[in-house]
Amino acid sequence: MDGVPRVPEQRRAGSCAEPAPLSFGVLGPVRARRGSEQLSTGSPQQRALLAALLLREGRTATAGELIDAVWGEEPPSQALAALRTYASRLRKVLDPGVLVSESGGYAVRGLAEGALDLAVAQDLAAEAEKAKSAGDLRHARELLGRALALWDGEVLAGVPGPYAEAQRVRLEEWRLQLLESRLDMDLEQGCHAEAVSELTALTAAHPLRERLRELLMLALYRSGRQAEALAVYADTRRLLADELGVDPRPGLRELQQRILQADPALAEPQSPQAEPAAAPVRPAQLPATVPDFTGRAAFVQELGEVLSSAEGRVMAVSAVAGIGGVGKTTLAVHVAHQARTAFPDGQLYVDLQGAGARAAEPETVLGSFLRALGTADSAIPDSLEERAALYRSVLDGRRVLVLLDNARDAAQVRPLLPGTEGCAALVTSRVRMVDLAGAHLVDLDVMSPEEALALFTKIVGEERVASEREAALDVVAACGFLPLAIRIAASRLAARRTWTVSVLAAKLADERRRLDELQAGDLAVKATFELGYGALEPAQARAFRLLGLADGPDISLAAAAAVLDLPAEETEDLLEALVDTSLLESAAPGRYRYHDLVRLYARACAERDEWPPSERDAAMSRLLDFYLATAAGVYLIERPGDRLVDHLAAPEYQGLTFADRHQAQDWLYSEAVCLLACVRQSAGSGFLRRAVDLLWAAVDLAESGTNSKAYEGVASALRQAAREAGDTRAEARALITLGYAHSVTGRFDLADEEAALAHELIGAAPDPLAGCWASNILGVIALYQSRHEDGETHITRAIEGFRACDDRAGEAAVLCNLSRIHLATGRTDSAVSLARQGMEMYDAMGHALKGANGRYALGLALTEHGELPEAAARLQEALTVFRDSRQRLWEGMSLFRLAEVDLAAGRPAQAAANAESALTVLRGIGGDWRRAGVLVALGHGLSGIGQSGRAQVCWREALELFEALGAPEAETVRPLLTPLTLA
């Protein structure tokens, strides 16, 4: 790397490895260590001598050179004697032979490789340059990060002398060069959003360094913040004119013009290649082709010809349609494997689950595809349109085959099409995609009798079929010549050596074991499933029927055991047996799923075969109890002593237990989709109250932000179900969960309506603890809406209610909320006292997560009270717990409050960094009101570091958000804006 200071490797040739080698540090205080032992390096002048020798690259320094290095132009009269004394002292500390005398001077020799931190940094920087030249930006970034991590504060800290000062300047400049190189690669790899915070802090620390300003402008522009990017230029131009009397350099001016013109080339990194170590640059996602693929020769040739034409076309698309079980996927995978050589840049595959109740969302699929193509998670945008655009950009210039299996309709497929020359898409679906423009349509029918018999023979074996050809024809005919049905039947026969083909044919001849209408649309595939289901042992068949009743994309082993009311070991044996029959899939270790049509068939079997019929309801009741008991356990681990669980419906089936809160959190978030599906499914049954209580116990899913939208949708469904059922208690509790979900997403008006209605219903059907929660939500919303008198009334009522219920955790929560109201009304002393009281109550009960809420409230009160060091400490403690607990909403809000502390303490650069981090964490959660508050803090931080243009952009956006919400905070923001900005 040009301009990199070099220190050659210093080794002790031929020496054996020692148990405690010497090591030295100059990228910070001058340090010497023997292994992990810190050695004394003496006085500042003695450290200056050691530093000068270490930085001499192993060469000898004369006494005169060393005296100049340590004392400069005015050395003391006894400088030479002092120099010799320092050298003697260092020899006693270091290993023999390290500090040597030579030609009237001194040198440091014989150090092991990697003994000097600067030499290590130089090697890492050189390796990073090689990796960058080779196109491996991810590895280069990692190497530079390791090099930069070796700096430990000021270089040669506390070392006197002109030589040390010159080296400090030189090495600091090199550090900034490395940092700029790493940040440049960050932007090339699409990490612009994450870079904004760091660049904001760096430009504040080094305001005249134009390269950092240029990188900040580019990062902001690529993050969709064009106005702020232009404001950075304006701030820079003004600063350079005021401080140096010069204009920005040409590169910076050119970037401003390109931003003004919305140059498309700026929207994507200059080097859009994938990160090799993070994701494969050449995806190979095709499922394995079946070794016994049979027939379909005409279709194989037709589809192969279409795919081979992709090189000369904008896009080759083939859509294969047919009923379920006709072999669409098998054919498509076989053709795709044959065409692999025509697509050297990879093959993508996804099952779009189009036949299920909840087909795969295109934006989710695009996220998976982009990761497979090497795009970093941080570079993947949120919206469908942006992901589709990025997907097409990543594929530009590549030759990739995309297999979209089991599509619902053309609308689901369109965003997933490459759209670039050289790429091709192969789509399978149960519907003909006549509305998919430019697609080559293929209608796949059942096999011919000859093909069906050939497939059957390949699986069962020539010897067994040859002697019973007529019986074999009967078997494939009974399967309706559907390939999936034939494969299942043949596999069963192959696994049972005592059966003959005639035995299987006789079984299939019994129409009671098959569906009556084999050609009735999609349901025709049931004929093949009937064969496999009929051959199951009774316990296997029961498991197959009952497990199909549960909604959700898959089911865990523990949940399946609850449905079947069996021990986990016995349940696992049954499920693995079903996997062997292809009636069930093993989604991951300990998790199982049905193909969508098999699930429908299993439910039909349960309705037809389960006896007594009440066992179906009992199975679903056990599943609901399992989730309720486990979620309640998770709630208690997070909130020991909380009384909510005592007021929930008592489950009859036990749940899981966990060793610690991290295991409990892992379970809750991994089961979130299935848990919420169970709640929604139970809304229309006789389990409504338990379903509502389960949702309440899983309130962390709403607070995390990640699952807030899904949680809110389920809560709305429960409220409607309770209203239709006339169950006032269930409706009130559902309204509480819904109101809480609205408050998390920032829709305060809706939250207030739901909580008020819940409070009204509770008055008609007393539910003391629920009433406390409703009052608390009303108080918090009133606080957010600056209705402080109403808020205090609600919170006071909640405190009285929680005390009456002997719920100290609830009391602690509302004391912290009351502290917020006192704070908003100028009663800072009592605000601090209330928040501290709430925090101490949480701590006494062992609440880690809710204790963080207490620290958050106390941090706010202490900030307003002027006790800034303690405020920062409490908020930092809260931030640590929120991060550890995956509470993204409160993690972001803690960063925001830390920014406010920084502003009050006169640390605008740190405030801007924390506010930028808060915006990143809160992206997509928390609502506009919270975002606006963070923008105000960010604006103050930016203004404090001289970036007034960006500050005005932030304040203007905050004002627009507050005005749209009708929030009173708008009046505090408006005076911050200049008349020109307001216009």
PDB file of N, CA and C in Angstrom, residues 167-244:
ATOM      1  N   GLN A 167       6.869  10.831  14.754  1.00  0.00           N
ATOM      2  CA  GLN A 167       6.293   9.499  14.502  1.00  0.00           C
ATOM      3  C   GLN A 167       4.800   9.476  14.796  1.00  0.00           C
ATOM      4  N   ARG A 168       4.362  10.220  15.803  1.00  0.00           N
ATOM      5  CA  ARG A 168       2.927  10.286  16.110  1.00  0.00           C
ATOM      6  C   ARG A 168       2.154  10.828  14.912  1.00  0.00           C
ATOM      7  N   VAL A 169       2.661  11.922  14.344  1.00  0.00           N
ATOM      8  CA  VAL A 169       1.992  12.531  13.192  1.00  0.00           C
ATOM      9  C   VAL A 169       1.960  11.554  12.019  1.00  0.00           C
ATOM     10  N   ARG A 170       3.117  10.927  11.761  1.00  0.00           N
ATOM     11  CA  ARG A 170       3.210  10.002  10.625  1.00  0.00           C
ATOM     12  C   ARG A 170       2.268   8.814  10.766  1.00  0.00           C
ATOM     13  N   LEU A 171       2.242   8.205  11.936  1.00  0.00           N
ATOM     14  CA  LEU A 171       1.431   7.006  12.127  1.00  0.00           C
ATOM     15  C   LEU A 171      -0.058   7.329  12.229  1.00  0.00           C
ATOM     16  N   GLU A 172      -0.396   8.509  12.736  1.00  0.00           N
ATOM     17  CA  GLU A 172      -1.802   8.901  12.754  1.00  0.00           C
ATOM     18  C   GLU A 172      -2.304   9.119  11.328  1.00  0.00           C
ATOM     19  N   GLU A 173      -1.475   9.723  10.491  1.00  0.00           N
ATOM     20  CA  GLU A 173      -1.855   9.904   9.092  1.00  0.00           C
ATOM     21  C   GLU A 173      -2.058   8.552   8.407  1.00  0.00           C
ATOM     22  N   TRP A 174      -1.164   7.617   8.703  1.00  0.00           N
ATOM     23  CA  TRP A 174      -1.310   6.270   8.114  1.00  0.00           C
ATOM     24  C   TRP A 174      -2.587   5.592   8.597  1.00  0.00           C
ATOM     25  N   ARG A 175      -2.874   5.771   9.890  1.00  0.00           N
ATOM     26  CA  ARG A 175      -4.113   5.177  10.419  1.00  0.00           C
ATOM     27  C   ARG A 175      -5.331   5.722   9.683  1.00  0.00           C
ATOM     28  N   LEU A 176      -5.350   7.027   9.457  1.00  0.00           N
ATOM     29  CA  LEU A 176      -6.489   7.616   8.751  1.00  0.00           C
ATOM     30  C   LEU A 176      -6.564   7.115   7.310  1.00  0.00           C
ATOM     31  N   GLN A 177      -5.409   6.910   6.676  1.00  0.00           N
ATOM     32  CA  GLN A 177      -5.419   6.351   5.329  1.00  0.00           C
ATOM     33  C   GLN A 177      -6.020   4.947   5.319  1.00  0.00           C
ATOM     34  N   LEU A 178      -5.612   4.130   6.285  1.00  0.00           N
ATOM     35  CA  LEU A 178      -6.179   2.783   6.385  1.00  0.00           C
ATOM     36  C   LEU A 178      -7.682   2.851   6.626  1.00  0.00           C
ATOM     37  N   LEU A 179      -8.078   3.761   7.499  1.00  0.00           N
ATOM     38  CA  LEU A 179      -9.489   3.890   7.826  1.00  0.00           C
ATOM     39  C   LEU A 179     -10.286   4.315   6.596  1.00  0.00           C
ATOM     40  N   GLU A 180      -9.752   5.257   5.839  1.00  0.00           N
ATOM     41  CA  GLU A 180     -10.435   5.680   4.616  1.00  0.00           C
ATOM     42  C   GLU A 180     -10.523   4.538   3.607  1.00  0.00           C
ATOM     43  N   SER A 181      -9.468   3.748   3.518  1.00  0.00           N
ATOM     44  CA  SER A 181      -9.494   2.597   2.602  1.00  0.00           C
ATOM     45  C   SER A 181     -10.558   1.598   3.013  1.00  0.00           C
ATOM     46  N   ARG A 182     -10.636   1.334   4.327  1.00  0.00           N
ATOM     47  CA  ARG A 182     -11.649   0.374   4.785  1.00  0.00           C
ATOM     48  C   ARG A 182     -13.058   0.896   4.565  1.00  0.00           C
ATOM     49  N   LEU A 183     -13.276   2.173   4.838  1.00  0.00           N
ATOM     50  CA  LEU A 183     -14.596   2.759   4.636  1.00  0.00           C
ATOM     51  C   LEU A 183     -14.960   2.785   3.151  1.00  0.00           C
ATOM     52  N   ASP A 184     -13.990   3.021   2.297  1.00  0.00           N
ATOM     53  CA  ASP A 184     -14.243   2.987   0.859  1.00  0.00           C
ATOM     54  C   ASP A 184     -14.704   1.601   0.436  1.00  0.00           C
ATOM     55  N   MET A 185     -14.062   0.567   0.984  1.00  0.00           N
ATOM     56  CA  MET A 185     -14.486  -0.802   0.673  1.00  0.00           C
ATOM     57  C   MET A 185     -15.835  -1.119   1.303  1.00  0.00           C
ATOM     58  N   ASP A 186     -16.125  -0.552   2.471  1.00  0.00           N
ATOM     59  CA  ASP A 186     -17.460  -0.719   3.065  1.00  0.00           C
ATOM     60  C   ASP A 186     -18.533  -0.256   2.089  1.00  0.00           C
ATOM     61  N   LEU A 187     -18.302   0.906   1.490  1.00  0.00           N
ATOM     62  CA  LEU A 187     -19.294   1.441   0.555  1.00  0.00           C
ATOM     63  C   LEU A 187     -19.358   0.613  -0.708  1.00  0.00           C
ATOM     64  N   GLU A 188     -18.214   0.101  -1.174  1.00  0.00           N
ATOM     65  CA  GLU A 188     -18.229  -0.757  -2.356  1.00  0.00           C
ATOM     66  C   GLU A 188     -19.011  -2.041  -2.103  1.00  0.00           C
ATOM     67  N   GLN A 189     -19.056  -2.473  -0.856  1.00  0.00           N
ATOM     68  CA  GLN A 189     -19.765  -3.698  -0.517  1.00  0.00           C
ATOM     69  C   GLN A 189     -21.202  -3.447  -0.076  1.00  0.00           C
ATOM     70  N   GLY A 190     -21.667  -2.213  -0.207  1.00  0.00           N
ATOM     71  CA  GLY A 190     -23.068  -1.923   0.081  1.00  0.00           C
ATOM     72  C   GLY A 190     -23.379  -1.630   1.528  1.00  0.00           C
ATOM     73  N   CYS A 191     -22.363  -1.407   2.373  1.00  0.00           N
ATOM     74  CA  CYS A 191     -22.596  -1.160   3.799  1.00  0.00           C
ATOM     75  C   CYS A 191     -22.699   0.336   4.077  1.00  0.00           C
ATOM     76  N   HIS A 192     -23.440   1.065   3.219  1.00  0.00           N
ATOM     77  CA  HIS A 192     -23.495   2.513   3.365  1.00  0.00           C
ATOM     78  C   HIS A 192     -24.253   2.959   4.601  1.00  0.00           C
ATOM     79  N   ALA A 193     -25.359   2.270   4.933  1.00  0.00           N
ATOM     80  CA  ALA A 193     -26.156   2.701   6.088  1.00  0.00           C
ATOM     81  C   ALA A 193     -25.344   2.603   7.374  1.00  0.00           C
ATOM     82  N   GLU A 194     -24.566   1.514   7.516  1.00  0.00           N
ATOM     83  CA  GLU A 194     -23.773   1.334   8.723  1.00  0.00           C
ATOM     84  C   GLU A 194     -22.616   2.324   8.789  1.00  0.00           C
ATOM     85  N   ALA A 195     -22.110   2.772   7.622  1.00  0.00           N
ATOM     86  CA  ALA A 195     -20.948   3.646   7.597  1.00  0.00           C
ATOM     87  C   ALA A 195     -21.282   5.080   7.993  1.00  0.00           C
ATOM     88  N   VAL A 196     -22.555   5.479   7.879  1.00  0.00           N
ATOM     89  CA  VAL A 196     -22.914   6.877   8.125  1.00  0.00           C
ATOM     90  C   VAL A 196     -22.526   7.316   9.535  1.00  0.00           C
ATOM     91  N   SER A 197     -22.841   6.487  10.529  1.00  0.00           N
ATOM     92  CA  SER A 197     -22.555   6.869  11.914  1.00  0.00           C
ATOM     93  C   SER A 197     -21.063   7.071  12.129  1.00  0.00           C
ATOM     94  N   GLU A 198     -20.246   6.127  11.641  1.00  0.00           N
ATOM     95  CA  GLU A 198     -18.802   6.232  11.832  1.00  0.00           C
ATOM     96  C   GLU A 198     -18.237   7.436  11.088  1.00  0.00           C
ATOM     97  N   LEU A 199     -18.703   7.661   9.870  1.00  0.00           N
ATOM     98  CA  LEU A 199     -18.201   8.788   9.097  1.00  0.00           C
ATOM     99  C   LEU A 199     -18.614  10.123   9.711  1.00  0.00           C
ATOM    100  N   THR A 200     -19.803  10.168  10.285  1.00  0.00           N
ATOM    101  CA  THR A 200     -20.241  11.397  10.947  1.00  0.00           C
ATOM    102  C   THR A 200     -19.284  11.759  12.092  1.00  0.00           C
ATOM    103  N   ALA A 201     -18.927  10.750  12.891  1.00  0.00           N
ATOM    104  CA  ALA A 201     -17.997  10.990  13.997  1.00  0.00           C
ATOM    105  C   ALA A 201     -16.610  11.373  13.479  1.00  0.00           C
ATOM    106  N   LEU A 202     -16.148  10.720  12.415  1.00  0.00           N
ATOM    107  CA  LEU A 202     -14.812  11.002  11.889  1.00  0.00           C
ATOM    108  C   LEU A 202     -14.728  12.402  11.296  1.00  0.00           C
ATOM    109  N   THR A 203     -15.764  12.820  10.577  1.00  0.00           N
ATOM    110  CA  THR A 203     -15.725  14.171  10.007  1.00  0.00           C
ATOM    111  C   THR A 203     -15.765  15.229  11.097  1.00  0.00           C
ATOM    112  N   ALA A 204     -16.378  14.914  12.213  1.00  0.00           N
ATOM    113  CA  ALA A 204     -16.358  15.851  13.340  1.00  0.00           C
ATOM    114  C   ALA A 204     -14.964  15.942  13.942  1.00  0.00           C
ATOM    115  N   ALA A 205     -14.274  14.779  14.028  1.00  0.00           N
ATOM    116  CA  ALA A 205     -12.929  14.769  14.607  1.00  0.00           C
ATOM    117  C   ALA A 205     -11.889  15.333  13.645  1.00  0.00           C
ATOM    118  N   HIS A 206     -12.122  15.193  12.332  1.00  0.00           N
ATOM    119  CA  HIS A 206     -11.163  15.652  11.323  1.00  0.00           C
ATOM    120  C   HIS A 206     -11.919  16.486  10.288  1.00  0.00           C
ATOM    121  N   PRO A 207     -12.371  17.669  10.655  1.00  0.00           N
ATOM    122  CA  PRO A 207     -13.302  18.425   9.804  1.00  0.00           C
ATOM    123  C   PRO A 207     -12.709  18.852   8.471  1.00  0.00           C
ATOM    124  N   LEU A 208     -11.376  18.964   8.349  1.00  0.00           N
ATOM    125  CA  LEU A 208     -10.768  19.455   7.115  1.00  0.00           C
ATOM    126  C   LEU A 208     -10.320  18.324   6.189  1.00  0.00           C
ATOM    127  N   ARG A 209     -10.598  17.099   6.559  1.00  0.00           N
ATOM    128  CA  ARG A 209     -10.177  15.955   5.739  1.00  0.00           C
ATOM    129  C   ARG A 209     -11.270  15.688   4.693  1.00  0.00           C
ATOM    130  N   GLU A 210     -11.013  16.130   3.473  1.00  0.00           N
ATOM    131  CA  GLU A 210     -12.059  16.132   2.456  1.00  0.00           C
ATOM    132  C   GLU A 210     -12.451  14.725   2.012  1.00  0.00           C
ATOM    133  N   ARG A 211     -11.525  13.767   2.058  1.00  0.00           N
ATOM    134  CA  ARG A 211     -11.880  12.402   1.633  1.00  0.00           C
ATOM    135  C   ARG A 211     -12.960  11.820   2.541  1.00  0.00           C
ATOM    136  N   LEU A 212     -12.868  12.085   3.831  1.00  0.00           N
ATOM    137  CA  LEU A 212     -13.905  11.600   4.744  1.00  0.00           C
ATOM    138  C   LEU A 212     -15.241  12.258   4.424  1.00  0.00           C
ATOM    139  N   ARG A 213     -15.221  13.539   4.108  1.00  0.00           N
ATOM    140  CA  ARG A 213     -16.471  14.233   3.739  1.00  0.00           C
ATOM    141  C   ARG A 213     -17.063  13.612   2.466  1.00  0.00           C
ATOM    142  N   GLU A 214     -16.207  13.282   1.512  1.00  0.00           N
ATOM    143  CA  GLU A 214     -16.670  12.677   0.262  1.00  0.00           C
ATOM    144  C   GLU A 214     -17.331  11.326   0.524  1.00  0.00           C
ATOM    145  N   LEU A 215     -16.687  10.523   1.369  1.00  0.00           N
ATOM    146  CA  LEU A 215     -17.264   9.215   1.695  1.00  0.00           C
ATOM    147  C   LEU A 215     -18.591   9.375   2.431  1.00  0.00           C
ATOM    148  N   LEU A 216     -18.686  10.367   3.319  1.00  0.00           N
ATOM    149  CA  LEU A 216     -19.940  10.598   4.038  1.00  0.00           C
ATOM    150  C   LEU A 216     -21.052  10.997   3.072  1.00  0.00           C
ATOM    151  N   MET A 217     -20.742  11.873   2.121  1.00  0.00           N
ATOM    152  CA  MET A 217     -21.752  12.263   1.129  1.00  0.00           C
ATOM    153  C   MET A 217     -22.255  11.046   0.351  1.00  0.00           C
ATOM    154  N   LEU A 218     -21.338  10.183  -0.061  1.00  0.00           N
ATOM    155  CA  LEU A 218     -21.723   9.005  -0.838  1.00  0.00           C
ATOM    156  C   LEU A 218     -22.550   8.038   0.008  1.00  0.00           C
ATOM    157  N   ALA A 219     -22.145   7.838   1.269  1.00  0.00           N
ATOM    158  CA  ALA A 219     -22.894   6.932   2.151  1.00  0.00           C
ATOM    159  C   ALA A 219     -24.313   7.454   2.378  1.00  0.00           C
ATOM    160  N   LEU A 220     -24.446   8.761   2.622  1.00  0.00           N
ATOM    161  CA  LEU A 220     -25.775   9.333   2.828  1.00  0.00           C
ATOM    162  C   LEU A 220     -26.624   9.210   1.571  1.00  0.00           C
ATOM    163  N   TYR A 221     -26.050   9.475   0.429  1.00  0.00           N
ATOM    164  CA  TYR A 221     -26.821   9.405  -0.824  1.00  0.00           C
ATOM    165  C   TYR A 221     -27.321   7.987  -1.056  1.00  0.00           C
ATOM    166  N   ARG A 222     -26.465   7.010  -0.841  1.00  0.00           N
ATOM    167  CA  ARG A 222     -26.875   5.621  -1.069  1.00  0.00           C
ATOM    168  C   ARG A 222     -27.844   5.134  -0.009  1.00  0.00           C
ATOM    169  N   SER A 223     -27.943   5.846   1.104  1.00  0.00           N
ATOM    170  CA  SER A 223     -28.924   5.502   2.139  1.00  0.00           C
ATOM    171  C   SER A 223     -30.248   6.207   1.911  1.00  0.00           C
ATOM    172  N   GLY A 224     -30.400   6.883   0.781  1.00  0.00           N
ATOM    173  CA  GLY A 224     -31.645   7.581   0.471  1.00  0.00           C
ATOM    174  C   GLY A 224     -31.759   8.942   1.128  1.00  0.00           C
ATOM    175  N   ARG A 225     -30.632   9.519   1.560  1.00  0.00           N
ATOM    176  CA  ARG A 225     -30.644  10.783   2.300  1.00  0.00           C
ATOM    177  C   ARG A 225     -29.921  11.847   1.462  1.00  0.00           C
ATOM    178  N   GLN A 226     -30.463  12.132   0.292  1.00  0.00           N
ATOM    179  CA  GLN A 226     -29.825  13.024  -0.671  1.00  0.00           C
ATOM    180  C   GLN A 226     -29.650  14.429  -0.103  1.00  0.00           C
ATOM    181  N   ALA A 227     -30.683  14.925   0.563  1.00  0.00           N
ATOM    182  CA  ALA A 227     -30.610  16.283   1.084  1.00  0.00           C
ATOM    183  C   ALA A 227     -29.467  16.424   2.094  1.00  0.00           C
ATOM    184  N   GLU A 228     -29.293  15.437   2.951  1.00  0.00           N
ATOM    185  CA  GLU A 228     -28.193  15.488   3.920  1.00  0.00           C
ATOM    186  C   GLU A 228     -26.844  15.419   3.214  1.00  0.00           C
ATOM    187  N   ALA A 229     -26.759  14.602   2.153  1.00  0.00           N
ATOM    188  CA  ALA A 229     -25.503  14.500   1.414  1.00  0.00           C
ATOM    189  C   ALA A 229     -25.118  15.863   0.841  1.00  0.00           C
ATOM    190  N   LEU A 230     -26.083  16.560   0.268  1.00  0.00           N
ATOM    191  CA  LEU A 230     -25.808  17.890  -0.284  1.00  0.00           C
ATOM    192  C   LEU A 230     -25.477  18.890   0.830  1.00  0.00           C
ATOM    193  N   ALA A 231     -26.108  18.718   1.985  1.00  0.00           N
ATOM    194  CA  ALA A 231     -25.813  19.608   3.112  1.00  0.00           C
ATOM    195  C   ALA A 231     -24.383  19.416   3.604  1.00  0.00           C
ATOM    196  N   VAL A 232     -23.868  18.190   3.529  1.00  0.00           N
ATOM    197  CA  VAL A 232     -22.469  17.950   3.907  1.00  0.00           C
ATOM    198  C   VAL A 232     -21.540  18.765   3.011  1.00  0.00           C
ATOM    199  N   TYR A 233     -21.851  18.785   1.718  1.00  0.00           N
ATOM    200  CA  TYR A 233     -21.017  19.569   0.797  1.00  0.00           C
ATOM    201  C   TYR A 233     -21.058  21.059   1.164  1.00  0.00           C
ATOM    202  N   ALA A 234     -22.266  21.544   1.423  1.00  0.00           N
ATOM    203  CA  ALA A 234     -22.397  22.963   1.770  1.00  0.00           C
ATOM    204  C   ALA A 234     -21.621  23.279   3.043  1.00  0.00           C
ATOM    205  N   ASP A 235     -21.719  22.407   4.054  1.00  0.00           N
ATOM    206  CA  ASP A 235     -20.969  22.612   5.294  1.00  0.00           C
ATOM    207  C   ASP A 235     -19.466  22.608   5.027  1.00  0.00           C
ATOM    208  N   THR A 236     -19.024  21.666   4.175  1.00  0.00           N
ATOM    209  CA  THR A 236     -17.594  21.549   3.873  1.00  0.00           C
ATOM    210  C   THR A 236     -17.081  22.786   3.146  1.00  0.00           C
ATOM    211  N   ARG A 237     -17.850  23.225   2.165  1.00  0.00           N
ATOM    212  CA  ARG A 237     -17.439  24.405   1.397  1.00  0.00           C
ATOM    213  C   ARG A 237     -17.296  25.621   2.312  1.00  0.00           C
ATOM    214  N   ARG A 238     -18.281  25.800   3.199  1.00  0.00           N
ATOM    215  CA  ARG A 238     -18.233  26.944   4.112  1.00  0.00           C
ATOM    216  C   ARG A 238     -17.043  26.833   5.073  1.00  0.00           C
ATOM    217  N   LEU A 239     -16.786  25.648   5.589  1.00  0.00           N
ATOM    218  CA  LEU A 239     -15.688  25.442   6.532  1.00  0.00           C
ATOM    219  C   LEU A 239     -14.337  25.704   5.869  1.00  0.00           C
ATOM    220  N   LEU A 240     -14.135  25.178   4.645  1.00  0.00           N
ATOM    221  CA  LEU A 240     -12.862  25.381   3.956  1.00  0.00           C
ATOM    222  C   LEU A 240     -12.634  26.854   3.637  1.00  0.00           C
ATOM    223  N   ALA A 241     -13.706  27.531   3.270  1.00  0.00           N
ATOM    224  CA  ALA A 241     -13.578  28.957   2.971  1.00  0.00           C
ATOM    225  C   ALA A 241     -13.226  29.747   4.229  1.00  0.00           C
ATOM    226  N   ASP A 242     -13.872  29.419   5.347  1.00  0.00           N
ATOM    227  CA  ASP A 242     -13.628  30.153   6.589  1.00  0.00           C
ATOM    228  C   ASP A 242     -12.249  29.870   7.164  1.00  0.00           C
ATOM    229  N   GLU A 243     -11.853  28.585   7.136  1.00  0.00           N
ATOM    230  CA  GLU A 243     -10.627  28.185   7.807  1.00  0.00           C
ATOM    231  C   GLU A 243      -9.392  28.345   6.926  1.00  0.00           C
ATOM    232  N   LEU A 244      -9.508  28.010   5.632  1.00  0.00           N
ATOM    233  CA  LEU A 244      -8.336  27.966   4.765  1.00  0.00           C
ATOM    234  C   LEU A 244      -8.415  28.924   3.584  1.00  0.00           C
TER     235      LEU A 244
END
